[in-house]
Each structure stands twice: as C-alpha cells, then as structure tokens.
Amino acid sequence: MNTVRRIKDNIYYVGASDNRLELFENLFPIKDGVSYNSYVILDEKTALIDTADHSVFDTFIENVDHVLNDRKLDYLVINHLEPDHSALIKEIAILYPNVTLVLNERSKKMLDGFFNKQLNAKTLIVKEGDILDLGCHKLTFVMAPMVHWPEVMVSYDITSKILFSADAFGTFGALNGNLFDDEFEKDSYFYSEARRYYTNIVGKFGKQVESLLNKAKELDIKMILPLHGPIWRTDISKMVELYSKWALYEAESNDVIIIYGSMYGNTMNACYALANQLGMSGVKNIKMYDVSKTDVSFLISEIFRVKNIILASPNYNGGIYPKMVNLLHDMKALNVQNKNISIIENGTWALVITKQIKEILDNLKNIRYVGPELKITTTLKDSDNLHLKELAKLIADNYFAA
Ligand code: FEO
C-alpha cells in the first residue's frame, strides 16, 4: 500500500523511511532509521523532485505511480546525486521513458560516472536562476555546491514558496507516520538529530552553507522540504537560526561537556572529580561522555553545540588514546572552531600527549586553551587537588561569562 502524503495543493510526498539500516553512509549509527524524501508536483507538466535510496525501492515506486495515476512523468529534477537520492534514477527513466532529467552541468558529469553513460533519458541542463515552468508552478534553481556535494543545487517553487532544500535542513530519523514539524513534540529529538546530521555530514563546509543561507534570504520561504526528516513549515526561523550558528561555528550554549578516554577508570575518576568541582561552582547541565562508548558522530554534534569542552585522555603506547585520536581527527576534518578547550592528561609510563593533542588541533580557528592542562600520574592524588580546583574555577568562569 502506498504511503503518499499530500503536502499542499498538488504537491505530494512520495518518499519512504528505512528502519533496518544500521549505519548511514555505512558510518553513522541511526538507531531510529532515516527517511529518503522525494516529492511530486502535479501540474500541466509533472515533476518528481529527486528519487530515493535502493532500500525503499518498492514503496517509492508505488508512491510515484499512485500520485501520477497514469499520467506520464515529464521531469525528474536532480538536486543531489549522492546515491541515497539518486539510486533510482535509472528505474524512473525506464518506467517513465518520456522523462527529462533536469540537472546542472556538474551533475551531468557525475551522472555519467554513476550510470556509466547507460541512461538514455533526455536531459535539460539548468543553471542558477533558470526557471522550469510546470504550468502553475515555476521552479527556479539555486546552486549550493558542497551542501553537501559539489553538484548540489536546491529548487524553489516560486508559486507555492516552497524550498526543496536537498540535504540542507535534513535530519537522521525515520518518519513514523508524521511528516511536518508541527506533528512532533516541540523541541523534538529531530532538532538534535538535525544537528548530528548537519555537523557530521556538512559541518566541514560552513562557508558554503552560509552562502546558501544568504541566497535563501532573498526568497520568501513558507515551507522547507528537505531530503531527510520532517518538512519544516512552522518553525522555519528556528531551523534557519540554528543553521546560521552552525555555519559560523558558533556554539548554541555555554554548557560544559567532558569527553574522556579511560582504560581502567582512573582518567574517568579525575573527570568526575573535576565535574564535581564544576557542579559545586554552580555550573549546570554538565555532560560527560566516554569516548569508547559514545559514537563519534554524537560527540561531534555535542562539540558543535557547546562552548566549553574538556578532553581527557590516558597515554597509550606513547601517544593519545586511540578513540580520542579518532575524535580529534574528526574535529579537525569537520573544521570545529571557536571553542574553549581544557585538557586532562593521564600517564603511567610518561606524560607526553598534551602537545600531541594540540598539534592535531593546530589549524583550527579560535581554539582557546583554558587553564594549564591537568597532568596526573596514573591516579588523581591529593597533591593534584589544588590544580584541579584552579582548572575548575577557570572553566566555570568561562561558563558564566556572557
Ligand atoms: Fe542525503 Fe548527501 O545525501
């Protein structure tokens, strides 16, 4: 049975969700699944906006077929060629042989790469500002390179004031019968999953996201239809505000998080002692994460969210604890900026890793190290208490700073 939803007038949701996939991109845990959104506009001409992942083939095709109701498909607009949205282009071209693929020059080159020039479909190459006239609806195109791939564009329906935003404003998480932001609890988990999606998938490309947001400011947008997650029609300004912060690498909160690696609990205990001092200083909502137990994608999301971060690691084979190394490299790869960072180092053989941590984070902008790092030998001792309290005070001062 189809799972079509009418969005507005003659615009329909034809996407589908997958709750079986463990890892998005074979990388990011998605215990609540993911949706692959796709949309149909019925007008004098018909248009499908992006396809979907292979995993939802049956539902997607049934949905498209149901909405078209024996009409032919005139256009397939390809906003993004990553296979979670492009995998079914070939099937659409076979099922609807009259279809014209609407895409930009960069996408055309990529399309040949994915389909080895086996697609016989007609193509219409579009560029920024071009208009595709469907009758009543008129789609214009805005190039959005690197949000998330180089070929990405977004489409704006001038008539309905709807932005088909590709990956932008997308989230992890399946859609379980609810589609619009106002059908979920206020401040629903989709906001945190939007952050985790953004920071890990697009986080590196803040400048390009900023550029898209600037272009979007020129548009009167009543609804955002992303390729993953809910449709934003009520809280658009909140999402745009969050995107602006993330694109500029601005923290959402002065909160403090502590991320530690700990083989036998000694580094963890030092972190609890520090957290206790912070709590006694009035710092609220402190979060602690074991780097071995928390997937790095959640840590990156939290690192983007907060201003004050404590990283604690034991020495391991003369270097940084491997799980912490992985996190540090991800922070670097995703261009983390504007953070206060404090370091706790624990060494039984030697104390050598603070320098290594700083070297990895060396090129990141506006990283401010708070306090002299706390170096402990195997376990936190009474002799470390003064230093620990001083460090806690400095971190608390930053937390309370406006
Ligand atoms: Fe949802 Fe970049 O693909």
mmCIF file of N, CA and C and ligand atoms in Angstrom, residues 24-25 80 82 84-85 148-149 167 197 201 227-228, ligand 1:
data_model
loop_
_atom_site.group_PDB
_atom_site.id
_atom_site.type_symbol
_atom_site.label_atom_id
_atom_site.label_comp_id
_atom_site.label_asym_id
_atom_site.label_seq_id
_atom_site.Cartn_x
_atom_site.Cartn_y
_atom_site.Cartn_z
ATOM 1 N N PHE A 24 24.227 4.919 8.487
ATOM 2 C CA PHE A 24 24.069 5.794 7.326
ATOM 3 C C PHE A 24 25.448 6.054 6.726
ATOM 4 N N GLU A 25 25.553 5.960 5.427
ATOM 5 C CA GLU A 25 26.856 6.012 4.732
ATOM 6 C C GLU A 25 27.791 4.918 5.248
ATOM 7 N N HIS A 80 20.518 16.476 -6.064
ATOM 8 C CA HIS A 80 21.701 15.908 -5.393
ATOM 9 C C HIS A 80 21.900 14.489 -5.910
ATOM 10 N N GLU A 82 24.085 12.114 -4.617
ATOM 11 C CA GLU A 82 24.523 11.049 -3.720
ATOM 12 C C GLU A 82 23.504 9.915 -3.809
ATOM 13 N N ASP A 84 21.890 7.987 -1.981
ATOM 14 C CA ASP A 84 20.683 7.886 -1.153
ATOM 15 C C ASP A 84 19.514 8.644 -1.784
ATOM 16 N N HIS A 85 19.798 9.451 -2.798
ATOM 17 C CA HIS A 85 18.730 10.170 -3.507
ATOM 18 C C HIS A 85 18.706 9.894 -5.003
ATOM 19 N N HIS A 148 25.609 19.103 0.100
ATOM 20 C CA HIS A 148 26.757 18.539 0.746
ATOM 21 C C HIS A 148 27.844 18.088 -0.231
ATOM 22 N N TRP A 149 27.522 17.934 -1.496
ATOM 23 C CA TRP A 149 28.474 17.540 -2.531
ATOM 24 C C TRP A 149 28.655 18.710 -3.505
ATOM 25 N N ASP A 167 19.967 18.173 0.867
ATOM 26 C CA ASP A 167 20.350 17.693 2.206
ATOM 27 C C ASP A 167 20.183 18.765 3.288
ATOM 28 N N TYR A 197 23.156 15.361 12.116
ATOM 29 C CA TYR A 197 23.236 15.205 10.662
ATOM 30 C C TYR A 197 24.092 16.332 10.066
ATOM 31 N N ILE A 201 27.760 15.618 8.509
ATOM 32 C CA ILE A 201 27.652 15.470 7.054
ATOM 33 C C ILE A 201 28.134 16.742 6.350
ATOM 34 N N LEU A 227 15.592 16.519 2.010
ATOM 35 C CA LEU A 227 15.658 15.134 1.515
ATOM 36 C C LEU A 227 15.654 14.107 2.638
ATOM 37 N N HIS A 228 15.791 14.565 3.888
ATOM 38 C CA HIS A 228 15.702 13.644 5.036
ATOM 39 C C HIS A 228 14.932 14.350 6.156
HETATM 40 FE FE1 FEO B 1 21.311 12.617 1.739
HETATM 41 FE FE2 FEO B 1 24.299 13.949 0.637
HETATM 42 O O1 FEO B 1 22.852 12.745 0.673
#
